[in-house]
N, CA, C and O of each residue as an XYZ file, in Angstrom:
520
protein
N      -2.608      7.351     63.981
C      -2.432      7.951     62.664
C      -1.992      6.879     61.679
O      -1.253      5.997     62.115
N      -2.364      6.850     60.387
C      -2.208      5.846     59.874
C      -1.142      6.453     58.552
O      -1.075      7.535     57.968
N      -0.542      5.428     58.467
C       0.616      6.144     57.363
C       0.624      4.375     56.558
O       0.392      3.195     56.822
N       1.101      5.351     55.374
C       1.261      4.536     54.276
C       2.584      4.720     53.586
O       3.051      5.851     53.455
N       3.339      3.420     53.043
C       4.436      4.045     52.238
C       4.695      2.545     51.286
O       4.725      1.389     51.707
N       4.855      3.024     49.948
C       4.776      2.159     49.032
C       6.263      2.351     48.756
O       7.044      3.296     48.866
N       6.381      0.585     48.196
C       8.280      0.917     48.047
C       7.955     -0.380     46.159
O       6.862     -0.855     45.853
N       8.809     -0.500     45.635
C       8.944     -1.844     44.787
C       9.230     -0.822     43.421
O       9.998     -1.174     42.526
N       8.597      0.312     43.401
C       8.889      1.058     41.884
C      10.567      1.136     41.323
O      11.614      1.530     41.836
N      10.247      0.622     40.186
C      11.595      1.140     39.534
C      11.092      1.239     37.791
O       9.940      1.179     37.361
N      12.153      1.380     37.143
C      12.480      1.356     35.566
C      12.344     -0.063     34.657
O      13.386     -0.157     34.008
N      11.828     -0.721     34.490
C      11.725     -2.030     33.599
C      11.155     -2.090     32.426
O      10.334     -1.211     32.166
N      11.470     -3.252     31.308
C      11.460     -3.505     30.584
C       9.917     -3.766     29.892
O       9.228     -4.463     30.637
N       9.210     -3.351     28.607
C       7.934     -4.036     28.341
C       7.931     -5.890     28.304
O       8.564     -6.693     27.619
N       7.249     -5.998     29.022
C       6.870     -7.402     29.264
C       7.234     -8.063     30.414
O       6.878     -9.207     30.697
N       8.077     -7.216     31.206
C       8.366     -7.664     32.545
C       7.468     -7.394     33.442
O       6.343     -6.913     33.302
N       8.242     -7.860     34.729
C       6.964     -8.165     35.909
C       7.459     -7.211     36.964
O       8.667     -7.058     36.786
N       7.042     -6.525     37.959
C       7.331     -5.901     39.139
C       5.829     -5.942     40.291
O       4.614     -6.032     40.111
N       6.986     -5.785     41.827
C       5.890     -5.890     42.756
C       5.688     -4.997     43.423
O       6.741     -4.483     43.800
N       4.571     -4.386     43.885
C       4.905     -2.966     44.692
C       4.594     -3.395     46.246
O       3.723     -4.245     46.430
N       5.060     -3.011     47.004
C       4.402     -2.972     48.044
C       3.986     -1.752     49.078
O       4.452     -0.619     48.965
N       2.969     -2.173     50.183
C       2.666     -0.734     50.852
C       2.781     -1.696     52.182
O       2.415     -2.847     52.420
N       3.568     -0.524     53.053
C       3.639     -1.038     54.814
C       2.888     -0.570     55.480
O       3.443      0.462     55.856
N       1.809     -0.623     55.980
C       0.426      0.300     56.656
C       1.560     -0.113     58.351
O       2.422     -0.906     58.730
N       0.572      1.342     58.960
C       1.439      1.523     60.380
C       0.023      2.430     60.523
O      -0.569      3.259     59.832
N      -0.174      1.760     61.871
C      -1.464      2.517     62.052
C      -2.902      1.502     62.312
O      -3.004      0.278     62.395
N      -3.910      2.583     62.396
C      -5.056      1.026     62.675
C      -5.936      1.200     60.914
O      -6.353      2.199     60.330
N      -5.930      0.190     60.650
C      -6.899      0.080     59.344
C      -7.994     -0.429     59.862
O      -7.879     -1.355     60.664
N      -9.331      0.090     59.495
C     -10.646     -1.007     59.782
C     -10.656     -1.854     58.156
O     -10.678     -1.530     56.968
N     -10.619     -3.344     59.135
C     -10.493     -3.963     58.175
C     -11.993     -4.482     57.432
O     -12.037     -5.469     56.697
N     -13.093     -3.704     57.737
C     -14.481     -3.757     57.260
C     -14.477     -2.352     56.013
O     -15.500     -1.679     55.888
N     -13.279     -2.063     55.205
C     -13.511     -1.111     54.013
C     -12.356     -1.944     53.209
O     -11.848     -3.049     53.399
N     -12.158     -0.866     52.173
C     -10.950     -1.799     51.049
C      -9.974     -1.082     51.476
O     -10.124     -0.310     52.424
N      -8.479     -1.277     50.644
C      -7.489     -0.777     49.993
C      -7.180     -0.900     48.719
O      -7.667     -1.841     48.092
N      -6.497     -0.175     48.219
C      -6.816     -0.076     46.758
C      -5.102      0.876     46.271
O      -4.604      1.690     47.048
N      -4.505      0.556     44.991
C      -3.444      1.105     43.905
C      -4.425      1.799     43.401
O      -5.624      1.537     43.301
N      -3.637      2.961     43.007
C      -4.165      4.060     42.172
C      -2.690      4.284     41.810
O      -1.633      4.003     42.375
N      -3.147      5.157     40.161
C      -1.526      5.326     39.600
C      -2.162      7.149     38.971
O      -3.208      7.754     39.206
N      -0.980      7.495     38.161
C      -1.377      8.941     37.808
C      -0.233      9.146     36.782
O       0.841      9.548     37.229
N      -0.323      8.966     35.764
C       0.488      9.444     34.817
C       0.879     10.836     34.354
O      -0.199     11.426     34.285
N       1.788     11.631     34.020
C       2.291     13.161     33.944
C       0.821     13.983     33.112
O       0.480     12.944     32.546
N       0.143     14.636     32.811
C      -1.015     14.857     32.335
C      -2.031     14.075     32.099
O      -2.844     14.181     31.180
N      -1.972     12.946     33.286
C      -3.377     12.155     33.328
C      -4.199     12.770     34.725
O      -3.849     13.583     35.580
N      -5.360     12.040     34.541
C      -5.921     11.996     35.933
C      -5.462     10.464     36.833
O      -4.813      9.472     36.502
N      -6.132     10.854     38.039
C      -5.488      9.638     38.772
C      -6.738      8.274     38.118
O      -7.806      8.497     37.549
N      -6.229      7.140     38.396
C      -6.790      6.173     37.764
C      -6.692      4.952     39.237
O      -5.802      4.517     39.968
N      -8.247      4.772     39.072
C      -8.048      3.219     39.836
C      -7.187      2.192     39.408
O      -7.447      1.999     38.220
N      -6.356      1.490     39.754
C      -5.975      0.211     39.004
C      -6.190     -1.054     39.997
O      -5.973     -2.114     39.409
N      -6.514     -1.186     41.179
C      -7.074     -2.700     41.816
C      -7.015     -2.215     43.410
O      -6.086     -1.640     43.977
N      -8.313     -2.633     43.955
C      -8.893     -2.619     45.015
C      -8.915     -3.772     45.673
O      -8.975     -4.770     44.956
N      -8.873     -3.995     47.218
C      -8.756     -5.305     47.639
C     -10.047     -4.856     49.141
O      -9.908     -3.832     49.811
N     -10.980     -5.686     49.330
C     -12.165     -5.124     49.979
C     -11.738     -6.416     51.477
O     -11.893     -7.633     51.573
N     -11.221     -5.459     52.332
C     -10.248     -6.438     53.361
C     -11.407     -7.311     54.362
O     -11.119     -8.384     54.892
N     -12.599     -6.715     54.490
C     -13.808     -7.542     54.990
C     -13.903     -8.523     54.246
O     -13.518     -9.552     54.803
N     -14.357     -8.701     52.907
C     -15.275     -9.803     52.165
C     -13.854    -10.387     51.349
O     -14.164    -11.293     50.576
N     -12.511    -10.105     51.345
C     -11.441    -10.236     50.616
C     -11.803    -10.303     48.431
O     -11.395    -11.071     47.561
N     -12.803     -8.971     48.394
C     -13.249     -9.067     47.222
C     -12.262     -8.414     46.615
O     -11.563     -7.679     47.312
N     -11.990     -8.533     45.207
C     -10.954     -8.110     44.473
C     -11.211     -7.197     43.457
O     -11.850     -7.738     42.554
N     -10.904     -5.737     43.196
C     -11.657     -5.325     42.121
C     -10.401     -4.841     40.894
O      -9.376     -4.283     41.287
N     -10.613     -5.109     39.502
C      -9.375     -4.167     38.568
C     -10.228     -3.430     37.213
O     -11.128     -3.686     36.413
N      -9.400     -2.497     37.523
C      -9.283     -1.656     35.781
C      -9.288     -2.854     34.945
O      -8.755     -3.952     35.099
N     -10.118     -2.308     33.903
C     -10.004     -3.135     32.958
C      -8.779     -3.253     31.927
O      -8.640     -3.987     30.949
N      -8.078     -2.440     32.392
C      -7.001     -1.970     31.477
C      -5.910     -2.849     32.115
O      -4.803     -2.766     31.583
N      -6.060     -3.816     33.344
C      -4.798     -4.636     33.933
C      -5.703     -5.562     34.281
O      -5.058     -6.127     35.164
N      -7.010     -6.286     34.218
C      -7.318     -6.976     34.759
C      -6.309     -8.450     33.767
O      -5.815     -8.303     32.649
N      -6.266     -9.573     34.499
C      -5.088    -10.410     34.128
C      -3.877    -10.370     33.927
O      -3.104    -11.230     33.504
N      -3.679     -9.014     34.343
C      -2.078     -8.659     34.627
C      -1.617     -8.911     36.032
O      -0.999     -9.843     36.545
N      -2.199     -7.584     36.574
C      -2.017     -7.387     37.899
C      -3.072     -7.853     38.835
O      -4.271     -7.974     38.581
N      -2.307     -8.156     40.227
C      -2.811     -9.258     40.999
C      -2.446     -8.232     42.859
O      -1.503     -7.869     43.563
N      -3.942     -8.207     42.818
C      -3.671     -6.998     44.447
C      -4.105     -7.979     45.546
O      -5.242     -8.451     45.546
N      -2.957     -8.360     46.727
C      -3.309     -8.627     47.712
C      -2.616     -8.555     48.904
O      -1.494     -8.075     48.747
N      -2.856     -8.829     49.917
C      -2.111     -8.497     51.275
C      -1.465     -9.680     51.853
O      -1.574    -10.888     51.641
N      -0.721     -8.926     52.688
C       0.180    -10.105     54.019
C      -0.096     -9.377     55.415
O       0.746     -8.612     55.885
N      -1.729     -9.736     56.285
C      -2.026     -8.880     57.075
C      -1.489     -9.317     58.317
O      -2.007     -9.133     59.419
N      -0.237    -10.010     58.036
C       0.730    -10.386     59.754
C       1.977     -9.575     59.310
O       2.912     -9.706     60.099
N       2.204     -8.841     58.342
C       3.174     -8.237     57.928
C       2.610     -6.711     57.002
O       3.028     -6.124     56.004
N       1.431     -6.498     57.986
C       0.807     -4.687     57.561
C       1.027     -4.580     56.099
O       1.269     -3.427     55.743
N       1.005     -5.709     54.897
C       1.585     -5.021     53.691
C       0.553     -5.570     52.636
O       0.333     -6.773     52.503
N       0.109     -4.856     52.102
C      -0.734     -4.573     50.951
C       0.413     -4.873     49.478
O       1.525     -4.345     49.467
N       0.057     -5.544     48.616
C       0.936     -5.641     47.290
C       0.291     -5.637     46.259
O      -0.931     -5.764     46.339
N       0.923     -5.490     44.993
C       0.612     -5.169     43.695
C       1.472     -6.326     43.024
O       2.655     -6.377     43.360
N       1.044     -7.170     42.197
C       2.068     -8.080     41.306
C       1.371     -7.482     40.037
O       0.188     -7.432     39.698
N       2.653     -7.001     39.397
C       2.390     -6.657     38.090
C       3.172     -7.281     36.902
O       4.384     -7.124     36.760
N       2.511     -7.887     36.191
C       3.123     -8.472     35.321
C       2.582     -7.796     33.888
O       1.764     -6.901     33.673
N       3.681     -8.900     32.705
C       3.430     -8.077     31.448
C       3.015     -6.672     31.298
O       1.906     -6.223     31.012
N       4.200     -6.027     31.564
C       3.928     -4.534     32.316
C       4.271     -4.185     30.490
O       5.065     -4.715     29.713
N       3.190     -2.973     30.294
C       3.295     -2.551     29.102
C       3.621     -0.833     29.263
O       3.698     -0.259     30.349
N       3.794     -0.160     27.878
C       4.620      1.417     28.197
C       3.411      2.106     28.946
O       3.513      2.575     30.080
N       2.567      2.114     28.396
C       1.165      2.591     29.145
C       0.551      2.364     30.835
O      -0.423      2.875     31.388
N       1.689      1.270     31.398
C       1.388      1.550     32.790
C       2.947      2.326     33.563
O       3.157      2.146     34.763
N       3.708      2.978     32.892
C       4.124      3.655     33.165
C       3.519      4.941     34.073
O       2.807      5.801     33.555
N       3.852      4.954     35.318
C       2.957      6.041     36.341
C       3.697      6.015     37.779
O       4.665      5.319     38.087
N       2.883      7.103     38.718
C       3.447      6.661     39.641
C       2.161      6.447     40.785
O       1.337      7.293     41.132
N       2.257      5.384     41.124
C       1.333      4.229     41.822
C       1.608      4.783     43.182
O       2.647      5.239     43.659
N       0.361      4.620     43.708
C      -0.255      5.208     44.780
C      -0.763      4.125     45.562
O      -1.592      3.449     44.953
N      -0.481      3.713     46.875
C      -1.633      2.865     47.995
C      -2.498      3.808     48.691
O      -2.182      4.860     49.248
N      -3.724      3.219     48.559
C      -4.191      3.754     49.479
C      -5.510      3.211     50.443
O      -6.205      2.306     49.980
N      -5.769      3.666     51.513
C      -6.846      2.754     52.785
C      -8.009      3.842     52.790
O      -8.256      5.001     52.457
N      -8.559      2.718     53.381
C      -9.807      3.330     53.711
C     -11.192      3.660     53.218
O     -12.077      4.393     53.659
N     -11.094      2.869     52.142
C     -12.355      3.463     51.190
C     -13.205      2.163     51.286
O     -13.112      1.177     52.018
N     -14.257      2.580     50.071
C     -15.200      1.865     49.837
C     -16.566      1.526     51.440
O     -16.303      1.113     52.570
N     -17.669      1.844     50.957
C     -18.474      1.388     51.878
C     -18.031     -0.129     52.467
O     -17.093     -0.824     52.077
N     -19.001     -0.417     53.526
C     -18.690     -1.810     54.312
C     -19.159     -2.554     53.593
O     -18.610     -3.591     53.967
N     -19.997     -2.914     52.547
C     -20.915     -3.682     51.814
C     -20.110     -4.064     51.053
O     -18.913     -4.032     51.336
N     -20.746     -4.699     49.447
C     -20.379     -5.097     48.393
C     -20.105     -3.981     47.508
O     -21.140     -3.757     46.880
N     -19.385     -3.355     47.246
C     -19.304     -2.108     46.390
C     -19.045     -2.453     45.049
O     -18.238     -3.359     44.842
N     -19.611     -1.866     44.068
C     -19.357     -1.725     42.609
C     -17.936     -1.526     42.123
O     -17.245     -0.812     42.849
N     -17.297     -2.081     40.903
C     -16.331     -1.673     40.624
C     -15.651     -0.267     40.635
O     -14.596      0.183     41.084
N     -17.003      0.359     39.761
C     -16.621      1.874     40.281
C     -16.214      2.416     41.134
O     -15.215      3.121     40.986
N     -16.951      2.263     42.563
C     -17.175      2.717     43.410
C     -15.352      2.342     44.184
O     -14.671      3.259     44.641
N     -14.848      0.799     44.169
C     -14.076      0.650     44.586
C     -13.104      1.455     44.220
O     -12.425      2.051     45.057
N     -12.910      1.576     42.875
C     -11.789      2.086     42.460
C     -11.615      3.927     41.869
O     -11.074      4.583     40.979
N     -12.499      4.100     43.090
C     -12.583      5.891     43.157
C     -12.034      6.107     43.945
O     -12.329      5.546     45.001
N     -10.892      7.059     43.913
C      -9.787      7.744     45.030
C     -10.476      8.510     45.806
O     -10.184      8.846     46.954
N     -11.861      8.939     44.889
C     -12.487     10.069     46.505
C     -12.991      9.581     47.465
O     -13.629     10.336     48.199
N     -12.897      8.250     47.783
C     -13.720      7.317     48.666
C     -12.752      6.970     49.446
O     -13.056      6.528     50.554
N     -11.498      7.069     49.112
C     -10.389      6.442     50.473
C      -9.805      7.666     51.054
O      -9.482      8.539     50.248
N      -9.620      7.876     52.266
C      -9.481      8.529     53.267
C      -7.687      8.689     53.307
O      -7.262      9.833     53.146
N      -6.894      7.816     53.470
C      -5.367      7.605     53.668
C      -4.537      7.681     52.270
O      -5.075      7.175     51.285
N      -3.400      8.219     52.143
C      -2.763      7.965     50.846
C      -1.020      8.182     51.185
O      -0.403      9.002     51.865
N      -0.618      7.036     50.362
C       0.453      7.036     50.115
C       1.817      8.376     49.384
O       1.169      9.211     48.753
N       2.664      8.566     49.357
C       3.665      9.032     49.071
C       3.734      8.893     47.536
O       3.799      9.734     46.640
N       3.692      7.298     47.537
C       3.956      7.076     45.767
C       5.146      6.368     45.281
O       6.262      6.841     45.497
N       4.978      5.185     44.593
C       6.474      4.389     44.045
C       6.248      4.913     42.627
O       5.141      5.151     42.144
N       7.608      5.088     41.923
C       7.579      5.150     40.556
C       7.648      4.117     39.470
O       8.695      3.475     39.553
N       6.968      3.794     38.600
C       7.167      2.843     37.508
C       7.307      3.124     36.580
O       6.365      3.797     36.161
N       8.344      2.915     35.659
C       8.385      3.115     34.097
C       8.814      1.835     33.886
O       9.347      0.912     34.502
N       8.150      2.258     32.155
C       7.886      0.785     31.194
C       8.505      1.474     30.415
O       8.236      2.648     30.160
N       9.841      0.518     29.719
C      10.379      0.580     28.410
C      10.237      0.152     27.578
O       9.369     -0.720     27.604
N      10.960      0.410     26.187
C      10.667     -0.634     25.454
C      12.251     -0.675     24.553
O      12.455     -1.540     23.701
């Protein structure tokens, strides 16, 4: 059984940096992605960066690409998020999750669609102040 649990959320400042991380326990095939997803209080859920653990391809929202930076420590099961120049608008609460994306080269889209990953996280919280 594969479990997920994201920890690093807290309350910070606009323009600061935070890291999230996720501890996978369990077997991942490492021939699909993992991927952050966030969900703001009357939003829908939103891709924000995919990491494709076969081809180590990287995918982001355009709305953080050069912010945030998604990658793993796969001798230490942990998937991360570096988020920097965090603005009020990524205020949410961020989601890991496994299992998605075909084995191939997948489209941005495609990566960063929640209906495609199978496993999901609990959820860290982030707020952006100002």
């Amino acid at each position: 059984q594969v479990q997920l649990v994201e920890s690093g959320g807290r309350s910070v400042q606009a323009g600061g940096s935070l890291r999230l991380s996720c501890l996978v326990s369990g077997y991942i095939w490492r021939k699909y992605c993992m991927g952050w997803f966030r969900q703001a209080p009357g939003k829908e859920r939103e891709g924000v960066a995919a990491l494709h653990l076969g081809s180590g391809s990287t995918y982001y929202a355009d709305s953080v690409k050069g912010r945030f930076t998604i990658s793993e420590d796969n001798a230490m099961n942990r998937l991360y998020l570096q988020m920097n120049s965090l603005r009020l608008e990524d205020s949410a609460m961020y989601y890991c999750a496994a299992d998605g994306c075909p084995p191939d080269h997948p489209p941005v889209e495609t990566a960063l669609d929640g209906q495609g990953y199978n496993y999901w996280g609990q959820g860290t919280q982030v707020t952006v102040s100002s």
